[in-house]
MMTF fields as JSON, N, C-alpha, C and O atoms, coordinates in Angstrom:
{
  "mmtfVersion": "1.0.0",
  "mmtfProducer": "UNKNOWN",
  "numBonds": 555,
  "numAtoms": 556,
  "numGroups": 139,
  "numChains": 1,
  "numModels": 1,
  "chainsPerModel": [1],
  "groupsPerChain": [139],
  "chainIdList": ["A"],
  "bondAtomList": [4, 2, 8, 6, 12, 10, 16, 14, 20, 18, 24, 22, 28, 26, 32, 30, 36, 34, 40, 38, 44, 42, 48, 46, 52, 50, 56, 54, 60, 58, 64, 62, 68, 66, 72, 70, 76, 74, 80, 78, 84, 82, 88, 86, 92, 90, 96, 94, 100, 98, 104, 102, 108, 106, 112, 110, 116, 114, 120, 118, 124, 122, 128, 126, 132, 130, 136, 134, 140, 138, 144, 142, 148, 146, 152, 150, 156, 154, 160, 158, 164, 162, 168, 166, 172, 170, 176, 174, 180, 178, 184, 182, 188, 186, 192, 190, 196, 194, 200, 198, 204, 202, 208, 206, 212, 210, 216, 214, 220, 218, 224, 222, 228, 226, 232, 230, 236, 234, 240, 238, 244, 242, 248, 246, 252, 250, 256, 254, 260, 258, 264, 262, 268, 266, 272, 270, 276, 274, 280, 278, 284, 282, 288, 286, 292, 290, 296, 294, 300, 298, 304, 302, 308, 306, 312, 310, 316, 314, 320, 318, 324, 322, 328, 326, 332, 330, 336, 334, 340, 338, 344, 342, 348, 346, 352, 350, 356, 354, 360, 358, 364, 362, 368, 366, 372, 370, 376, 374, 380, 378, 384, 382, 388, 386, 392, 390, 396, 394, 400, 398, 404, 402, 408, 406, 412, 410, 416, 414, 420, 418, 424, 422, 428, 426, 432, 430, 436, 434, 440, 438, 444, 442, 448, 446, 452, 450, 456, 454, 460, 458, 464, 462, 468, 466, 472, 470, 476, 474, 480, 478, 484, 482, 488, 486, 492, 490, 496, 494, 500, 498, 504, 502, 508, 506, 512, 510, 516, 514, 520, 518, 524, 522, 528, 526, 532, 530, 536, 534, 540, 538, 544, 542, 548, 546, 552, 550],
  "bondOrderList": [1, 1, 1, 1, 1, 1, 1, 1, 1, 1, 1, 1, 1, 1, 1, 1, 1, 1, 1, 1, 1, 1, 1, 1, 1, 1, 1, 1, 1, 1, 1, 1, 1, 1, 1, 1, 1, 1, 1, 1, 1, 1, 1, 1, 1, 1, 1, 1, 1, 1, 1, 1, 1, 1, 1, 1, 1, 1, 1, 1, 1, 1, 1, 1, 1, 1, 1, 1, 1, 1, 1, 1, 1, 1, 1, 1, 1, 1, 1, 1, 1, 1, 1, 1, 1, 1, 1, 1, 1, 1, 1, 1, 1, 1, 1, 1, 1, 1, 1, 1, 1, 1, 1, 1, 1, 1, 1, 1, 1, 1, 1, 1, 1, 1, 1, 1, 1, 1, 1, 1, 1, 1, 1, 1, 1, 1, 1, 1, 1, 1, 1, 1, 1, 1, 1, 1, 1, 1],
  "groupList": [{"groupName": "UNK", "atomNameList": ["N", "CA", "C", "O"], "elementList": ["N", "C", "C", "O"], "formalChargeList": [0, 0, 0, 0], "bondAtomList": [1, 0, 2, 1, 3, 2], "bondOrderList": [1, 1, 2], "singleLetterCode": "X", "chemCompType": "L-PEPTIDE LINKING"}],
  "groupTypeList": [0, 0, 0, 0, 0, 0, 0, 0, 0, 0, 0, 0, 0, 0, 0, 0, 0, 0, 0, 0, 0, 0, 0, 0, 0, 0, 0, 0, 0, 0, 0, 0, 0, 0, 0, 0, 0, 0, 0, 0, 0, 0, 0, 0, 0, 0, 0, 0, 0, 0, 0, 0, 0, 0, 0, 0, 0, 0, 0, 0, 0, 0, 0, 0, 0, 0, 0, 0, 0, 0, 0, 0, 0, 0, 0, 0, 0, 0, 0, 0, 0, 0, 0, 0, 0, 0, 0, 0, 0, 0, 0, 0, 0, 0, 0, 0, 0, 0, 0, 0, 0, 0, 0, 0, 0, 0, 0, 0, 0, 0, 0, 0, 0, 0, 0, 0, 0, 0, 0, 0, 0, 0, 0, 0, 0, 0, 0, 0, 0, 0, 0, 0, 0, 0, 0, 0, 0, 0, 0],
  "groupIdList": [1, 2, 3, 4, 5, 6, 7, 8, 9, 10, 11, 12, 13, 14, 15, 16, 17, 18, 19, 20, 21, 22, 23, 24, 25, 26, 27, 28, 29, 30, 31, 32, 33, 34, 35, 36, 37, 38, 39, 40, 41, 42, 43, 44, 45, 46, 47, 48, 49, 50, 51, 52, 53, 54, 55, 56, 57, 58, 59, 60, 61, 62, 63, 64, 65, 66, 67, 68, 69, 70, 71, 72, 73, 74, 75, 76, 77, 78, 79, 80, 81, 82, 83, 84, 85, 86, 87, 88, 89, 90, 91, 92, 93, 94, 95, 96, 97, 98, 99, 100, 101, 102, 103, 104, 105, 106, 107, 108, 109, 110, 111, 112, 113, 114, 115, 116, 117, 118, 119, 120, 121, 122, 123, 124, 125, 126, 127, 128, 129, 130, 131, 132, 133, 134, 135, 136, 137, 138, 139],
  "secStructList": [7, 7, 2, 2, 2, 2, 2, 2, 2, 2, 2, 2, 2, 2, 2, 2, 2, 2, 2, 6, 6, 6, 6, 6, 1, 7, 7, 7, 3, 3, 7, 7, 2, 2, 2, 2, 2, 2, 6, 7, 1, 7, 3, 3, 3, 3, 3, 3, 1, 7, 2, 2, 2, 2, 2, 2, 2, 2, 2, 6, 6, 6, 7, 3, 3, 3, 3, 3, 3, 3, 3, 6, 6, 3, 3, 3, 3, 3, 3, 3, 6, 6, 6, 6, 6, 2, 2, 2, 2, 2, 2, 2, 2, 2, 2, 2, 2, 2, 2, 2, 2, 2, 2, 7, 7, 7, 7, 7, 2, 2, 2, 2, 2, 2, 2, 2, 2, 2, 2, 2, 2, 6, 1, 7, 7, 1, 1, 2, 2, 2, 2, 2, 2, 2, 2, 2, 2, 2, 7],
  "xCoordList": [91.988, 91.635, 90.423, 90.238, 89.305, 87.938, 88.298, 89.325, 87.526, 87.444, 87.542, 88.451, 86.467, 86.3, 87.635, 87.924, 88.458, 89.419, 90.736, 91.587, 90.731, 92.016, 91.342, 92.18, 90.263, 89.469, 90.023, 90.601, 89.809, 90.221, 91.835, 92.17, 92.842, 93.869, 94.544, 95.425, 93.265, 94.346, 93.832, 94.458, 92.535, 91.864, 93.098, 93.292, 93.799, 94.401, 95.878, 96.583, 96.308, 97.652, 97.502, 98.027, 96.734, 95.769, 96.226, 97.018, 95.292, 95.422, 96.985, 97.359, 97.97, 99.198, 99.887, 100.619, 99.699, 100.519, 99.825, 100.65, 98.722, 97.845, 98.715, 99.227, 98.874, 99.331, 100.176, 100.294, 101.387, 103.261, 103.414, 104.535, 101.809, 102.501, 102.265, 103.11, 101.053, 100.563, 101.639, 101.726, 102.238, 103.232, 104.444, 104.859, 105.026, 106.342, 105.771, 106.752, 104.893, 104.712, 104.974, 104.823, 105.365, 105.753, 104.35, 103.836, 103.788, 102.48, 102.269, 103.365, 101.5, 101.494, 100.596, 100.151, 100.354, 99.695, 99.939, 101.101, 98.831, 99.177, 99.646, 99.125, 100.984, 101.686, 101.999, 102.022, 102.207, 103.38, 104.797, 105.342, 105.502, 106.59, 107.775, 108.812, 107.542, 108.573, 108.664, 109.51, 107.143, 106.89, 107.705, 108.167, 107.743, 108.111, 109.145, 109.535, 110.008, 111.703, 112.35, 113.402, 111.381, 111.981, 112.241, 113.252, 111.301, 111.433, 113.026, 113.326, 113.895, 115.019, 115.681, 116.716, 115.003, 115.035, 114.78, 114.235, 115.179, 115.686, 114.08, 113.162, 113.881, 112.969, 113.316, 114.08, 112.103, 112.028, 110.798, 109.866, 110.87, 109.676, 109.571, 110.455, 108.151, 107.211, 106.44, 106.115, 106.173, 105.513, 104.453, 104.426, 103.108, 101.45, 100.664, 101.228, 99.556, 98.675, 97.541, 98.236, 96.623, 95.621, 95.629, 95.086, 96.241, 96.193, 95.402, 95.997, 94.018, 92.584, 93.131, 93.46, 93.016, 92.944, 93.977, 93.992, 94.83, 96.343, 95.818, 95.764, 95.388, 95.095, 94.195, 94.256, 93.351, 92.59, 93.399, 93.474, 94.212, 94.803, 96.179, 97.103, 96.117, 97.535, 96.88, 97.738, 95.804, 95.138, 94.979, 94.844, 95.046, 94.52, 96.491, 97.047, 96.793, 98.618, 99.194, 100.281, 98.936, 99.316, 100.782, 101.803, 100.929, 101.891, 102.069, 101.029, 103.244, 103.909, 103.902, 104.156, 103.437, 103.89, 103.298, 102.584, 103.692, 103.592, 103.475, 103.888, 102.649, 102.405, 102.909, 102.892, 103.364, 104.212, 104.346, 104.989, 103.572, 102.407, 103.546, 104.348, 103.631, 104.814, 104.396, 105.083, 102.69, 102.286, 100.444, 99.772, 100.404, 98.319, 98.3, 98.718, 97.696, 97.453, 99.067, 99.412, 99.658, 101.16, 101.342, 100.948, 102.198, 102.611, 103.695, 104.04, 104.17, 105.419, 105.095, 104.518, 105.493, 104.771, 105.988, 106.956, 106.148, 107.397, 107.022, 106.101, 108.188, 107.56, 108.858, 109.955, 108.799, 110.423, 110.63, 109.808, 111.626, 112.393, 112.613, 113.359, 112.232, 111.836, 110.403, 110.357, 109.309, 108.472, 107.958, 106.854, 109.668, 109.238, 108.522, 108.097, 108.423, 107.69, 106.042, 105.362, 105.608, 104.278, 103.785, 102.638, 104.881, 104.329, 104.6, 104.075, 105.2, 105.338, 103.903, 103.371, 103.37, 102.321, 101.171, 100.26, 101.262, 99.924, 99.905, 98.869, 101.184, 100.974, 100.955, 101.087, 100.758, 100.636, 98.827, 98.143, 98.378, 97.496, 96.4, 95.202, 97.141, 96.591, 96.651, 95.597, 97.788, 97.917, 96.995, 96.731, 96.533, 95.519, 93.616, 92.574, 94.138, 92.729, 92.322, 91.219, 93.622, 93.848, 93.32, 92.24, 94.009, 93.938, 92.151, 91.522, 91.548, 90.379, 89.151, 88.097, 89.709, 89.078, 89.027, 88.188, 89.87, 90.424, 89.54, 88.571, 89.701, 88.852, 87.32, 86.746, 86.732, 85.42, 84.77, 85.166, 83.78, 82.775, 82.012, 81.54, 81.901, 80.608, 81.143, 82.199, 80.321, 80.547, 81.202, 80.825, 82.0, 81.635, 80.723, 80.497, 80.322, 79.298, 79.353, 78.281, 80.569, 81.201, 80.424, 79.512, 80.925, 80.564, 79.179, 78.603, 78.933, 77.042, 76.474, 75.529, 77.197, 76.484, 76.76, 75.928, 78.096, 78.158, 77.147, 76.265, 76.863, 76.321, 75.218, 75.121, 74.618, 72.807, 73.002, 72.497, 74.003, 74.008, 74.036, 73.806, 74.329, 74.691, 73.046, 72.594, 72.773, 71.181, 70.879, 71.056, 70.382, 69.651, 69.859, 69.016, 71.304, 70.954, 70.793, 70.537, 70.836, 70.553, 68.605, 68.101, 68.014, 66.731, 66.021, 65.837, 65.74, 65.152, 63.354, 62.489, 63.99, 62.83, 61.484, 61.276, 60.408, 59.165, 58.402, 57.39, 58.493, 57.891, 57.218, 56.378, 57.542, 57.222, 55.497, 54.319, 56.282, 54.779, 53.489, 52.307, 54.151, 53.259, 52.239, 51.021, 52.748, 52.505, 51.382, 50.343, 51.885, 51.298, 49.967, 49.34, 49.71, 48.468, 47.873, 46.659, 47.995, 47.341, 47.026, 45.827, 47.155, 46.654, 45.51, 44.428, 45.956, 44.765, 43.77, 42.862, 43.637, 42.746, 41.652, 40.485, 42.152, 40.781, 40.819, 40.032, 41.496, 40.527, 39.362, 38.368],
  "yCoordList": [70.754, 71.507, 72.387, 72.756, 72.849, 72.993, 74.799, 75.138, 75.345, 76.671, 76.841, 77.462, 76.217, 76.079, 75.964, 76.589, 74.578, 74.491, 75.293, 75.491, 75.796, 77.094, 78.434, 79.164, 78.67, 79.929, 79.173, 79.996, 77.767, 77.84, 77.722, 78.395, 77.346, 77.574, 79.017, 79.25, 80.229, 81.056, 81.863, 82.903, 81.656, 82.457, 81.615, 82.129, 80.191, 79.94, 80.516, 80.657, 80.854, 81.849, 82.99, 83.289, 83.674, 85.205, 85.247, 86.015, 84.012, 84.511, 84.185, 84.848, 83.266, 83.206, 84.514, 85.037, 84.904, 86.341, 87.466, 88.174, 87.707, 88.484, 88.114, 89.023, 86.983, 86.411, 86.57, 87.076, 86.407, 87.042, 88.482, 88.942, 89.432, 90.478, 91.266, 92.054, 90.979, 91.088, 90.916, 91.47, 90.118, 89.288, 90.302, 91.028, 90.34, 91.53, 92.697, 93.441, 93.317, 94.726, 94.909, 94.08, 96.17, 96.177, 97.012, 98.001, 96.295, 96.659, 98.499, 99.049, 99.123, 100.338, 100.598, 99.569, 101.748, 101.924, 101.203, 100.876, 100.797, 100.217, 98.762, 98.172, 98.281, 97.175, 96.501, 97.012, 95.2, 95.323, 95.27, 95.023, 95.512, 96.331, 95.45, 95.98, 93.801, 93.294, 93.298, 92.847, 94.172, 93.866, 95.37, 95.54, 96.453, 97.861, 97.658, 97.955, 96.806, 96.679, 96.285, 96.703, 95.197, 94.706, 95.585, 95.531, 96.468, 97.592, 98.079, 98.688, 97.961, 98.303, 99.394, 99.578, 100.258, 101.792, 102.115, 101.25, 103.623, 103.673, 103.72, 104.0, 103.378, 103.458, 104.024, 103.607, 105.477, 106.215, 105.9, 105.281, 106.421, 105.898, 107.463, 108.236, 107.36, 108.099, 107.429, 106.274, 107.69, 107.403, 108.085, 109.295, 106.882, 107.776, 107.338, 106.608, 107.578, 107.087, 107.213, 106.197, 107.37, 106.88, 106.271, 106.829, 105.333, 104.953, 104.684, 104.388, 104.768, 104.475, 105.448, 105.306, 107.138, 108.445, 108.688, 109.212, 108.268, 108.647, 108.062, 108.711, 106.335, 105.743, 106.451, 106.325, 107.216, 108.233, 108.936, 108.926, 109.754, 110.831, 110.182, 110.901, 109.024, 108.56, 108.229, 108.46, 107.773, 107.375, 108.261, 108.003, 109.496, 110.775, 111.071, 111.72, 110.412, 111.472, 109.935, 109.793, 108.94, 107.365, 107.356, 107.449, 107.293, 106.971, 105.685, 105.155, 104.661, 103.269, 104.046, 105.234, 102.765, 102.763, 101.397, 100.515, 101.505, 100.052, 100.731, 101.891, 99.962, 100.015, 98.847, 97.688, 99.335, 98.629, 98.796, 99.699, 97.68, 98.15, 97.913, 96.998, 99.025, 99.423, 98.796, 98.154, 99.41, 99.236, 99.469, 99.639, 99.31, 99.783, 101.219, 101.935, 101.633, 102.835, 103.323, 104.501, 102.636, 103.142, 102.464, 101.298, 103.124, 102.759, 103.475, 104.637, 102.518, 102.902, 102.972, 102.036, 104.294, 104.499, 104.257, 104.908, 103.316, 103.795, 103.53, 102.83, 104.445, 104.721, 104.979, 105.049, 105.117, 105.484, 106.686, 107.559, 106.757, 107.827, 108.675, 109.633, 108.607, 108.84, 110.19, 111.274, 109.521, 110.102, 110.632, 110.734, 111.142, 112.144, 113.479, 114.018, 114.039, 115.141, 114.623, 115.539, 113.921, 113.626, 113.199, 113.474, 112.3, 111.906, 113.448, 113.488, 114.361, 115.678, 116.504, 117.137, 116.549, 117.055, 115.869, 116.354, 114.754, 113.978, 114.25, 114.722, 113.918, 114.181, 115.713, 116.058, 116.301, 117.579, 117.494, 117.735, 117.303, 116.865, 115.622, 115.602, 115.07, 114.061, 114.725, 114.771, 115.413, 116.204, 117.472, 117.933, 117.975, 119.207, 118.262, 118.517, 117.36, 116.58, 116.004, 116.065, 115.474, 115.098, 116.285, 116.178, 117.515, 118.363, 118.671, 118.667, 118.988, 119.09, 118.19, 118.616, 116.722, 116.102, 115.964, 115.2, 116.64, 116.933, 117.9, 117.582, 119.152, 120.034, 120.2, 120.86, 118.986, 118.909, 118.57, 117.743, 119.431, 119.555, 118.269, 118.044, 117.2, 116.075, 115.474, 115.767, 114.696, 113.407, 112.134, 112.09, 111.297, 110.075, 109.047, 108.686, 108.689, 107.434, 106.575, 106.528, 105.622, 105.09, 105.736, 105.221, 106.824, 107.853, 107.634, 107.187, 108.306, 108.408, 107.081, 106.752, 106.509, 104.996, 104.461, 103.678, 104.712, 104.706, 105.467, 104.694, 106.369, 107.813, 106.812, 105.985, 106.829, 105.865, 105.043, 105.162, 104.085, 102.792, 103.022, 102.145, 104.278, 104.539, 105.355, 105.477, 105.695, 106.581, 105.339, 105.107, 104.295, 103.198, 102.613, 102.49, 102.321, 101.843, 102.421, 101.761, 103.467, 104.344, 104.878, 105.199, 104.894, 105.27, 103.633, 103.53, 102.686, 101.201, 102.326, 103.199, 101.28, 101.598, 101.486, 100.781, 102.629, 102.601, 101.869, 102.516, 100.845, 100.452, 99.214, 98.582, 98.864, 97.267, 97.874, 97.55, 98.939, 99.189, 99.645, 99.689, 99.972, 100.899, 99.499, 99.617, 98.702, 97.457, 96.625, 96.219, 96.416, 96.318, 96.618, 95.841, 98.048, 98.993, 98.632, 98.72, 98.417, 98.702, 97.189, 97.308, 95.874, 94.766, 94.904, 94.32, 95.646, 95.636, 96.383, 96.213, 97.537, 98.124, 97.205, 97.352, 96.826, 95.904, 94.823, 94.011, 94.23, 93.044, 93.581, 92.888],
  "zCoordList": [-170.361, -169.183, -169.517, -170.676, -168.169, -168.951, -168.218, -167.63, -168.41, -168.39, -167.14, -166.589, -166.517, -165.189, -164.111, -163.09, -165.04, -163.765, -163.929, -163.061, -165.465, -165.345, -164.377, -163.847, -164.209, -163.797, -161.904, -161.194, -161.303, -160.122, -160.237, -159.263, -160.742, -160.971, -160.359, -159.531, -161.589, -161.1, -160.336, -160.13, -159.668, -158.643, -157.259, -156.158, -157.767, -156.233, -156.323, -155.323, -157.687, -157.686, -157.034, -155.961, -157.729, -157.453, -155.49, -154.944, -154.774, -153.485, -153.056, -152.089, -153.617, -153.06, -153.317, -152.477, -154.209, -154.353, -153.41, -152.832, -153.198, -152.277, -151.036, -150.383, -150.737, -149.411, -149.252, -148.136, -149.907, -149.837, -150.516, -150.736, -150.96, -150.937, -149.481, -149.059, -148.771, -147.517, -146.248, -145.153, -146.769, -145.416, -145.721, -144.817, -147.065, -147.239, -146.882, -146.863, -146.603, -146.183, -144.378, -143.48, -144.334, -142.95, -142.2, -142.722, -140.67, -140.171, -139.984, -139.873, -139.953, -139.545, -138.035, -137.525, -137.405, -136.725, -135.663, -135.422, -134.779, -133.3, -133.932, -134.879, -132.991, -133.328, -131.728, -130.609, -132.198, -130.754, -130.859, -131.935, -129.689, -129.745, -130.301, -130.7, -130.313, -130.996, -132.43, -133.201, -132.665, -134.578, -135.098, -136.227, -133.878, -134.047, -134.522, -135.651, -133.186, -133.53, -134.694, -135.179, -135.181, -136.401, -137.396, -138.097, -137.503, -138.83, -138.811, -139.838, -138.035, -137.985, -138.075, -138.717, -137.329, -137.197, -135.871, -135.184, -135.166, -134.095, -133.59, -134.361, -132.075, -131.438, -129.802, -128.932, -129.886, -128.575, -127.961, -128.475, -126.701, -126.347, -124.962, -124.594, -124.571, -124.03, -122.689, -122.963, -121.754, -120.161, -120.658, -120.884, -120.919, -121.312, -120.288, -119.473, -120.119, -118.438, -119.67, -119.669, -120.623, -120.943, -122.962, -123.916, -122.942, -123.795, -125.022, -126.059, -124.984, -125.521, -126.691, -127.868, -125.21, -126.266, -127.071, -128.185, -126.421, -127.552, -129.128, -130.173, -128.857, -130.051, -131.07, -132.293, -130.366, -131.391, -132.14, -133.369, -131.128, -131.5, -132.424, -132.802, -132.633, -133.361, -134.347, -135.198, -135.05, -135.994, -137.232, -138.429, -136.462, -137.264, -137.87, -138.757, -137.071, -137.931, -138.422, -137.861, -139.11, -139.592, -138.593, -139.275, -137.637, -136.423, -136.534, -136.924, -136.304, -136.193, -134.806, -134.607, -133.633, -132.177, -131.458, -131.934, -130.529, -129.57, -128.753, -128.753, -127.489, -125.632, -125.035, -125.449, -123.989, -122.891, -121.832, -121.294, -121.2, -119.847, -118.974, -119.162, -117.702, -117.154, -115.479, -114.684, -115.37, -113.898, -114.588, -115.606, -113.111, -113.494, -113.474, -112.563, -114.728, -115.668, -116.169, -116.069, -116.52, -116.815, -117.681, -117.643, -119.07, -120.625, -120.87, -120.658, -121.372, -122.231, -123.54, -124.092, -124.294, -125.628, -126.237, -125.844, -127.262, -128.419, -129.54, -129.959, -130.273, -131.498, -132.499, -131.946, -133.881, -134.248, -134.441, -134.719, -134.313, -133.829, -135.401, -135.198, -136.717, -137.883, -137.772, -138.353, -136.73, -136.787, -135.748, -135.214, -135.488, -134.21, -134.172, -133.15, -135.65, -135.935, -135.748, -135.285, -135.893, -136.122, -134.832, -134.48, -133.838, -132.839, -131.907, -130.795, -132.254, -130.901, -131.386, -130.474, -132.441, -133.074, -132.256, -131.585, -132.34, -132.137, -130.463, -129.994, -129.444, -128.228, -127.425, -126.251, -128.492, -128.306, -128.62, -127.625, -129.389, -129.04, -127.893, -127.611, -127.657, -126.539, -125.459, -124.824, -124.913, -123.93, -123.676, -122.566, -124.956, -124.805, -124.327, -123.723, -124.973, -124.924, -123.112, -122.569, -122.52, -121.029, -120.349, -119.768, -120.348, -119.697, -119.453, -118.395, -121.21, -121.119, -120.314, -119.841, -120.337, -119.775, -118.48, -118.002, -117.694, -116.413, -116.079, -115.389, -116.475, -116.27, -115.877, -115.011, -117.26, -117.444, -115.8, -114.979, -115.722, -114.667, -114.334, -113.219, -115.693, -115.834, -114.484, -113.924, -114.137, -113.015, -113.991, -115.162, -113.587, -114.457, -114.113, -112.958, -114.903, -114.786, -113.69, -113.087, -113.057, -112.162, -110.942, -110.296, -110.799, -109.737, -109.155, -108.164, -110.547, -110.176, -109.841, -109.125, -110.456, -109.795, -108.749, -108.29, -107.968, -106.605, -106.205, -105.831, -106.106, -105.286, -105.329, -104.423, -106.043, -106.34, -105.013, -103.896, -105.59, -104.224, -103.11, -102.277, -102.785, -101.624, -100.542, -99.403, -102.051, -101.545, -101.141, -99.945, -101.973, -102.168, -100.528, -99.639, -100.53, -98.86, -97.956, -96.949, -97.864, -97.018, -97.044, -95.968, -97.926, -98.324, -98.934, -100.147, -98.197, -98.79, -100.053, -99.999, -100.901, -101.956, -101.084, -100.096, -101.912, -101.505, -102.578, -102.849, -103.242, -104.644, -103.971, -104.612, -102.764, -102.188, -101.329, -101.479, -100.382, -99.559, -100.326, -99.984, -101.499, -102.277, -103.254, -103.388, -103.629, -103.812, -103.101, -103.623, -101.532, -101.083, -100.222, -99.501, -100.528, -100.024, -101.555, -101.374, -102.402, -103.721, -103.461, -103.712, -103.16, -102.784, -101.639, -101.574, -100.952, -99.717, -99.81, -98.997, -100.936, -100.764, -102.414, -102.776, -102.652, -103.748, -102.953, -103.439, -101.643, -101.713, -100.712, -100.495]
}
């Protein structure tokens, strides 16, 4: 056997063990909810309306949880019931973050871009006549 083919040998052991130690570990962070259950520990769950931000805000405290779309803008958050200290700390944060964003004065984007469309048909662009006087006056 040449150097070469013990060196692919055990670079192809190397990845089988990488591969069944990968697979025995249990997932963390955002999961879905049948991968939650399996962990075999109790699971509570939470009614959230913006999911994106929670995921921020769960990233920062290593949270196990799943979503479980209930209706349009409606989630069912669960999570285990182990790390209920971390998740009353993280949605204690999400909740300060909602509020703020509630508050905020900005327009959203959406908005403003209605509003535009709405000038727009109501006010037809001047970029065409203007166009066209700048043709008539060089010829």
């Amino acid at each position: 056997m040449t150097a070469r083919g013990l060196a692919y040998v055990l670079r192809a052991a190397g990845r089988q063990i990488a591969k069944r130690h990968k697979k025995a570990q249990r997932p963390h962070g955002r999961q879905s909810v049948k991968k939650l259950m399996a962990h075999g520990e109790n699971v509570n769950s939470i009614e959230v309306e913006a999911p994106k931000l929670f995921d921020r805000m769960a990233r920062r405290f290593h949270v196990d949880y799943a979503f479980y779309k209930t209706g349009p803008d409606k989630y069912l958050l669960f999570f285990k019931a182990g790390q209920a200290d971390a998740i009353t700390a993280c949605f204690e944060r999400y909740s300060r973050r909602l509020l703020e964003q509630s508050k905020s004065s900005r327009i959203p984007i959406r908005e403003q871009l209605k509003k535009a469309a709405e000038q727009l048909v109501k006010e037809p662009p001047k970029t065409q006549e203007r166009t066209k006087e700048v043709v008539r006056e060089e010829r």
